[in-house]
Each structure stands twice: as C-alpha cells, then as structure tokens.
Short mmCIF file of C-alpha atoms in Angstrom, two decimals:
data_model
loop_
_atom_site.label_atom_id
_atom_site.label_comp_id
_atom_site.label_asym_id
_atom_site.label_seq_id
_atom_site.Cartn_x
_atom_site.Cartn_y
_atom_site.Cartn_z
CA MET A 198 0.00 0.00 0.00
CA THR A 199 1.87 3.05 -1.26
CA VAL A 200 0.77 6.30 0.40
CA LEU A 201 1.38 9.60 -1.39
CA VAL A 202 1.62 12.66 0.87
CA PHE A 203 1.31 16.10 -0.70
CA GLY A 204 2.92 18.83 1.39
CA GLY A 205 5.63 16.81 3.10
CA ASN A 206 7.33 19.88 4.57
CA GLY A 207 4.32 21.36 6.35
CA GLN A 208 3.51 20.95 10.03
CA VAL A 209 1.00 18.16 9.38
CA GLY A 210 2.95 16.76 6.42
CA ARG A 211 6.07 16.16 8.47
CA GLU A 212 4.07 14.31 11.11
CA LEU A 213 2.26 12.28 8.44
CA LEU A 214 5.55 10.91 7.13
CA ARG A 215 6.05 9.44 10.59
CA ALA A 216 2.48 8.34 11.34
CA LEU A 217 1.76 6.72 7.96
CA ALA A 218 5.01 4.72 7.72
CA PRO A 219 3.47 1.56 9.28
CA LEU A 220 0.87 1.45 6.47
CA GLY A 221 3.49 0.90 3.76
CA PRO A 222 5.91 2.90 1.60
CA VAL A 223 5.29 6.66 1.93
CA ILE A 224 6.12 8.96 -0.99
CA ALA A 225 6.41 12.64 -0.06
CA THR A 226 6.04 15.64 -2.32
CA THR A 227 7.04 19.26 -1.78
CA ARG A 228 7.14 22.25 -4.08
CA SER A 229 10.95 22.33 -3.97
CA GLY A 230 11.60 18.60 -4.22
CA LYS A 231 13.40 18.71 -0.86
CA LEU A 232 12.25 17.62 2.61
CA ALA A 233 13.03 19.44 5.85
CA ASP A 234 16.08 17.25 6.45
CA GLY A 235 17.46 18.12 3.01
CA SER A 236 16.68 14.77 1.41
CA ALA A 237 15.13 14.61 -2.06
CA CYS A 238 11.47 13.89 -2.71
CA GLU A 239 8.92 14.24 -5.51
CA VAL A 240 8.03 17.72 -6.82
CA ALA A 241 4.40 18.84 -6.77
CA ASP A 242 3.56 22.44 -7.58
CA PHE A 243 0.08 23.39 -6.40
CA ASP A 244 0.41 26.65 -8.30
CA SER A 245 0.13 24.49 -11.46
CA PRO A 246 -2.76 22.09 -10.72
CA GLU A 247 -2.87 20.84 -14.30
CA GLY A 248 0.42 18.98 -13.79
CA LEU A 249 -0.74 16.92 -10.80
CA PRO A 250 -2.56 14.11 -12.70
CA THR A 251 0.64 13.36 -14.64
CA LEU A 252 2.51 12.92 -11.35
CA LEU A 253 -0.25 10.66 -10.03
CA ASP A 254 -0.22 8.59 -13.22
CA ARG A 255 3.50 7.98 -12.76
CA LEU A 256 3.41 7.17 -9.04
CA GLN A 257 0.14 5.15 -8.97
CA PRO A 258 -0.41 5.48 -5.18
CA SER A 259 -2.82 3.26 -3.24
CA MET A 260 -3.83 6.16 -0.94
CA VAL A 261 -3.43 9.93 -1.25
CA VAL A 262 -3.17 12.38 1.65
CA ASN A 263 -3.26 16.06 0.74
CA ALA A 264 -1.56 18.17 3.41
CA ALA A 265 -0.46 20.90 1.00
CA ALA A 266 -2.23 24.26 1.06
CA TYR A 267 -1.90 28.01 0.68
CA THR A 268 -2.10 29.01 4.36
CA ALA A 269 -1.01 32.68 4.37
CA VAL A 270 -4.40 34.01 5.52
CA ASP A 271 -3.61 37.72 5.21
CA LYS A 272 -1.56 37.41 2.03
CA ALA A 273 -4.45 35.55 0.39
CA GLU A 274 -6.44 38.79 0.38
CA GLN A 275 -3.87 40.19 -2.09
CA GLU A 276 -3.30 36.89 -3.96
CA PRO A 277 -6.75 35.32 -4.36
CA GLU A 278 -5.88 33.53 -7.61
CA ALA A 279 -2.91 31.77 -6.01
CA ALA A 280 -5.00 30.78 -2.97
CA PHE A 281 -7.75 29.29 -5.13
CA ARG A 282 -5.27 27.43 -7.36
CA ALA A 283 -3.63 25.75 -4.37
CA ASN A 284 -6.65 25.28 -2.11
CA ALA A 285 -9.43 24.54 -4.60
CA GLN A 286 -8.20 23.70 -8.10
CA ALA A 287 -5.30 21.46 -7.03
CA PRO A 288 -7.34 19.35 -4.56
CA GLY A 289 -10.04 19.05 -7.23
CA ALA A 290 -7.54 17.72 -9.78
CA ILE A 291 -6.20 15.21 -7.25
CA ALA A 292 -9.68 14.13 -6.18
CA ARG A 293 -10.80 13.51 -9.76
CA TRP A 294 -7.76 11.31 -10.39
CA CYS A 295 -8.39 9.42 -7.14
CA ALA A 296 -12.07 8.89 -8.00
CA ALA A 297 -11.19 7.59 -11.47
CA HIS A 298 -8.66 5.14 -10.00
CA ASN A 299 -10.69 4.10 -6.93
CA VAL A 300 -8.03 5.51 -4.57
CA PRO A 301 -9.10 6.93 -1.19
CA MET A 302 -8.13 10.56 -0.58
CA VAL A 303 -7.63 12.47 2.66
CA HIS A 304 -7.98 16.24 2.48
CA TYR A 305 -7.61 18.80 5.28
CA SER A 306 -9.84 21.82 5.68
CA THR A 307 -10.27 24.51 8.30
CA ASP A 308 -12.44 26.31 10.83
CA TYR A 309 -12.20 29.33 8.49
CA VAL A 310 -15.00 27.88 6.32
CA PHE A 311 -17.37 29.18 9.03
CA ASP A 312 -18.18 32.82 9.81
CA GLY A 313 -17.31 32.58 13.50
CA GLN A 314 -20.65 33.97 14.65
CA GLY A 315 -21.61 30.79 16.55
CA THR A 316 -21.88 30.22 20.29
CA ALA A 317 -21.94 26.40 20.25
CA PRO A 318 -19.34 24.11 18.64
CA TYR A 319 -19.87 23.87 14.87
CA ALA A 320 -21.16 20.52 13.64
CA GLU A 321 -20.02 19.17 10.27
CA GLU A 322 -23.31 19.99 8.54
CA HIS A 323 -23.38 23.65 9.63
CA ALA A 324 -23.63 26.02 6.66
CA MET A 325 -20.26 27.29 5.45
CA ALA A 326 -19.91 31.08 5.28
CA PRO A 327 -16.23 32.05 5.09
CA LEU A 328 -15.17 35.62 5.90
CA GLY A 329 -12.21 35.96 3.52
CA VAL A 330 -10.27 34.59 0.57
CA TYR A 331 -8.48 31.84 2.50
CA GLY A 332 -11.69 30.41 3.96
CA SER A 333 -13.49 30.72 0.61
CA SER A 334 -10.69 28.86 -1.18
CA LYS A 335 -10.77 26.07 1.40
CA ARG A 336 -14.56 25.81 1.11
CA ASP A 337 -14.24 25.47 -2.67
CA GLY A 338 -11.57 22.82 -2.12
CA GLU A 339 -13.93 20.79 0.03
CA ASP A 340 -16.67 21.12 -2.59
CA ALA A 341 -14.29 20.02 -5.36
CA VAL A 342 -13.20 16.91 -3.43
CA ARG A 343 -16.82 15.93 -2.75
CA ALA A 344 -17.90 16.63 -6.34
CA ALA A 345 -15.24 14.25 -7.71
CA GLY A 346 -17.34 11.39 -6.36
CA GLY A 347 -14.60 9.16 -4.96
CA ARG A 348 -14.00 7.92 -1.44
CA HIS A 349 -12.79 10.92 0.54
CA LEU A 350 -12.05 11.81 4.13
CA ILE A 351 -12.18 15.56 4.69
CA PHE A 352 -10.85 16.56 8.10
CA ARG A 353 -11.52 20.11 9.23
CA THR A 354 -9.03 21.22 11.84
CA ALA A 355 -8.03 24.44 13.61
CA TRP A 356 -5.23 26.29 15.41
CA VAL A 357 -2.62 23.78 14.28
CA TYR A 358 0.83 23.85 15.88
CA ALA A 359 3.89 21.64 16.32
CA SER A 360 7.39 21.67 17.76
CA HIS A 361 8.58 22.51 14.22
CA GLY A 362 7.51 24.93 11.49
CA GLY A 363 6.00 28.37 11.83
CA ASN A 364 3.14 28.54 14.32
CA PHE A 365 1.72 30.42 17.30
CA LEU A 366 3.43 28.25 19.91
CA ARG A 367 6.90 28.72 18.45
CA THR A 368 6.31 32.44 18.04
CA MET A 369 5.22 32.75 21.69
CA LEU A 370 8.26 30.84 22.93
CA ARG A 371 10.59 33.04 20.89
CA VAL A 372 8.96 36.35 21.81
CA GLY A 373 8.34 35.26 25.41
CA ALA A 374 12.08 34.71 25.88
CA GLU A 375 12.77 38.25 24.66
CA ARG A 376 10.08 40.31 26.40
CA ASP A 377 8.58 40.77 29.85
CA GLU A 378 5.12 41.62 28.54
CA LEU A 379 3.03 40.57 25.53
CA ARG A 380 -0.37 41.57 24.18
CA VAL A 381 -2.51 38.70 22.86
CA VAL A 382 -6.05 38.64 21.46
CA ALA A 383 -8.60 37.25 23.93
CA ASP A 384 -11.87 37.47 21.99
CA GLN A 385 -11.19 34.72 19.42
CA LEU A 386 -11.98 31.22 20.71
CA GLY A 387 -10.91 27.85 19.32
CA THR A 388 -9.05 24.63 20.05
CA PRO A 389 -5.24 24.38 19.75
CA THR A 390 -4.54 21.13 17.91
CA PRO A 391 -1.13 19.43 17.57
CA ALA A 392 -0.08 18.39 14.07
CA ALA A 393 0.98 15.02 15.51
CA LEU A 394 -2.58 14.36 16.69
CA ILE A 395 -3.94 15.13 13.22
CA ALA A 396 -1.42 12.76 11.62
CA ASP A 397 -2.01 9.95 14.12
CA VAL A 398 -5.80 10.15 13.73
CA THR A 399 -5.42 10.18 9.94
CA ALA A 400 -3.42 6.95 10.09
CA GLN A 401 -6.06 5.34 12.30
CA ALA A 402 -8.90 6.50 10.05
CA LEU A 403 -7.25 5.07 6.93
CA GLN A 404 -7.00 1.69 8.65
CA HIS A 405 -10.63 1.69 9.82
CA PRO A 406 -12.40 -1.38 8.40
CA GLY A 407 -15.57 0.58 7.66
CA GLN A 408 -14.07 2.32 4.57
CA LEU A 409 -15.89 5.48 5.64
CA SER A 410 -16.26 8.54 3.42
CA GLY A 411 -17.31 12.02 4.48
CA THR A 412 -16.39 15.11 6.50
CA TRP A 413 -15.26 15.18 10.11
CA HIS A 414 -13.94 17.73 12.59
CA LEU A 415 -10.48 16.74 13.80
CA THR A 416 -9.35 18.91 16.68
CA ALA A 417 -8.29 18.35 20.25
CA SER A 418 -11.10 18.70 22.80
CA GLY A 419 -12.12 21.77 24.78
CA GLN A 420 -11.60 25.41 23.94
CA THR A 421 -9.60 28.50 24.85
CA SER A 422 -8.69 31.94 23.50
CA TRP A 423 -5.38 32.91 21.92
CA HIS A 424 -4.67 34.69 25.21
CA GLY A 425 -5.47 31.53 27.17
CA PHE A 426 -3.34 29.47 24.82
CA ALA A 427 -0.41 31.85 25.29
CA GLU A 428 -0.67 31.71 29.08
CA ALA A 429 -0.81 27.90 28.95
CA ILE A 430 2.22 27.77 26.64
CA PHE A 431 4.27 29.84 29.09
CA ALA A 432 3.11 27.87 32.13
CA GLU A 433 4.01 24.54 30.50
CA ALA A 434 7.30 25.92 29.12
CA VAL A 435 8.42 27.15 32.55
CA ALA A 436 7.40 23.84 34.17
CA ALA A 437 9.41 21.91 31.55
CA GLY A 438 12.46 24.17 31.80
CA VAL A 439 12.06 25.52 28.26
CA LEU A 440 11.69 29.09 29.57
CA ALA A 441 13.22 30.56 32.73
CA LYS A 442 10.15 32.67 33.49
CA ALA A 443 6.78 33.52 31.98
CA PRO A 444 6.13 37.01 30.63
CA ASN A 445 3.01 38.94 31.60
CA VAL A 446 0.34 38.31 28.95
CA GLN A 447 -2.06 41.22 28.52
CA ALA A 448 -5.49 40.43 27.04
CA ILE A 449 -6.54 42.62 24.11
CA SER A 450 -9.45 42.68 21.64
CA SER A 451 -9.27 41.81 17.94
CA ALA A 452 -9.97 45.48 17.24
CA GLU A 453 -6.68 46.34 18.96
CA TYR A 454 -4.80 43.96 16.63
CA PRO A 455 -6.16 44.62 13.13
CA THR A 456 -5.22 42.23 10.30
CA PRO A 457 -5.91 42.36 6.53
CA ALA A 458 -8.12 39.25 6.75
CA LYS A 459 -10.96 39.01 9.22
CA ARG A 460 -10.67 36.03 11.58
CA PRO A 461 -13.66 34.03 12.87
CA ALA A 462 -14.30 34.96 16.50
CA TRP A 463 -15.72 31.51 17.32
CA SER A 464 -13.75 28.60 15.87
CA VAL A 465 -14.76 25.75 18.17
CA LEU A 466 -15.53 22.60 16.15
CA ASP A 467 -17.68 19.75 17.46
CA ASN A 468 -15.47 16.64 17.19
CA ARG A 469 -17.94 14.07 18.55
CA LYS A 470 -18.78 12.58 15.13
CA LEU A 471 -15.14 11.65 14.46
CA GLN A 472 -14.79 10.06 17.89
CA GLN A 473 -17.98 8.03 17.40
CA ASP A 474 -17.39 6.96 13.79
CA PHE A 475 -13.76 5.91 14.21
CA GLY A 476 -13.74 4.88 17.89
CA ILE A 477 -11.05 7.46 18.65
CA THR A 478 -10.75 9.57 21.81
CA LEU A 479 -9.55 13.10 21.11
CA PRO A 480 -7.58 14.42 24.12
CA ALA A 481 -7.98 17.79 25.83
CA TRP A 482 -6.01 20.58 24.14
CA ARG A 483 -3.91 21.20 27.24
CA GLU A 484 -2.75 17.56 27.22
CA GLY A 485 -1.61 17.93 23.62
CA LEU A 486 0.27 21.11 24.51
CA ARG A 487 2.08 19.33 27.33
CA HIS A 488 3.30 16.64 24.92
CA VAL A 489 4.61 19.19 22.39
CA ILE A 490 6.39 21.24 25.06
CA ALA A 491 7.98 18.03 26.38
CA GLU A 492 9.20 17.28 22.84
CA ILE A 493 10.77 20.73 22.64
CA ALA A 494 12.37 20.28 26.05
CA LYS A 495 14.02 17.05 24.88
CA ALA A 496 15.43 18.58 21.68
#
C-alpha cells in the first residue's frame, strides 16, 4: 500500500511521514523537491494544478493524503488567484484522479470555512460562510473533493501547531524569551490542535475497516482563547524548563490587533462525530500542549 503525501514539509505533512510509515511505503512531495532534512522527494507544484494528474499517473499510489495548502491568511487577500489554485483547483484535480482510479483521498480543511458567529461548537453539517479569501478557497476545495465522487475523508481542523515549522506556539516561545510583557487577542476562541494528533488520527482513520467517506472535525477537545493558549504555553514551558520565566500576557481585543483578513471569533468545532465513527478519543487541548512542550524540552 503506497501512500502519497502532498505537502511533506508542512507541520502536518512532516508528522504524516512518521504516522503513515506503518501502512506501507510513503512517498512525499514538496514544491521544492526537498524535505526538511534536506533529502530529495517528488516535486508537486500546487500553483500548477494541471500537472498533478501526470505525477499521479506515474506514481500510482494506493492512498493519497493532501496536506499541501496556501495558508497565508492575510496574504491571500492580495493573492486570491494563487490561494484558489492551491486550495481549490489542485485538490479538485487530485480528487478527480483518485475517483477515477478508486483511490481513497484524505484532504484537510479549516475552521475558516465558518463565519465565527456561533456560540456552540460547529457541527459538520453547519452552513459554510467564510469571511475571507483563505476560507473561501478552502470551502471550494472541500466542494471540489466531494464533487469528484470518490471515497474521501475531509478533516476540518483548527489552530494547528507543532514543535517545528511556523506557528503560534513557536512564536510565543521566541517572543516570550525576549520580552517581559506581551499583548494577545482574547476574543477569538478555538481549540489548539497538535499536528501530531492530526497525523495519528489520519493513520487510524485510513485503517478503519468501515471504509468510511465524508467530512469530520479533527481537533483536540475543549476550547480557549489565543490569550489563554499563550498563558498555557508559558506555564508549561516554565514547568518543563524551556523558559526561565513567563512574561506577563495582557489580554486585548481583535480590534486592537487589526489584520488584513478578518478572523472568525468563534472557531470551536464539534469533534464528537469523528470520535464516534472511528472509535477514537480526542484528548484535551492542554494535554496535547504538554506533549509538544515536552518534545521541545528534549530537543
């Protein structure tokens, strides 16, 4: 069972290369043809979706996992065509190939497909109403994967972080070591979710005997604000010896930290369907954070 992973250098992609290895040979792709460790891999350019079927024809994978995406939320407002090529047209091209060859496809989506006006965790069937280009491109990507008609597993996730790559946790650890006080938004709520959890659940889902197809919310459990996440990062980092002391974290509103793209204020996703369908327990977000901080402490 050969597994093809698009986006092998991303936060989730790097964890997938580890988590999917027990399923069989894993082929990674990146835009540059190089992995994070400098080793060579296949080239896949999501800015040129028309070339992806040729790559798939040559590799003939048994499973496809798409962890590649245009994720620069603010930049997408100035580059909508690039965002839609990578997040909608490319997944659609892959999904059509997979459907034609009876190959299951995993695709990752985001909390940004919702408008963030909710007060209860979003269920999978809630109407999508993205606020900006990034969310709109990811919504169209979901629609393209479904429209292809093959077996698909779409996992919506949120607030992804890891011990590697560019993410909120690593930014907080860097800035927290340099400053005594930080200002962090407190009126956006969601669930911090480790990339390793996403990869591990993906591996379990692909091995599920039910051959399920559909859309699920894949996040850790519980919720917090960016401010609460920052405070938890510093508390765990000090306890693990990663930081000598925690800075003071001042709570601010989104209005005090304007960005080109509007963020959803409420990004909590209901993950009960995934837990029920696949028999998987999704841990509390704070537990996931503790594991990632411990990984950083060991490095």
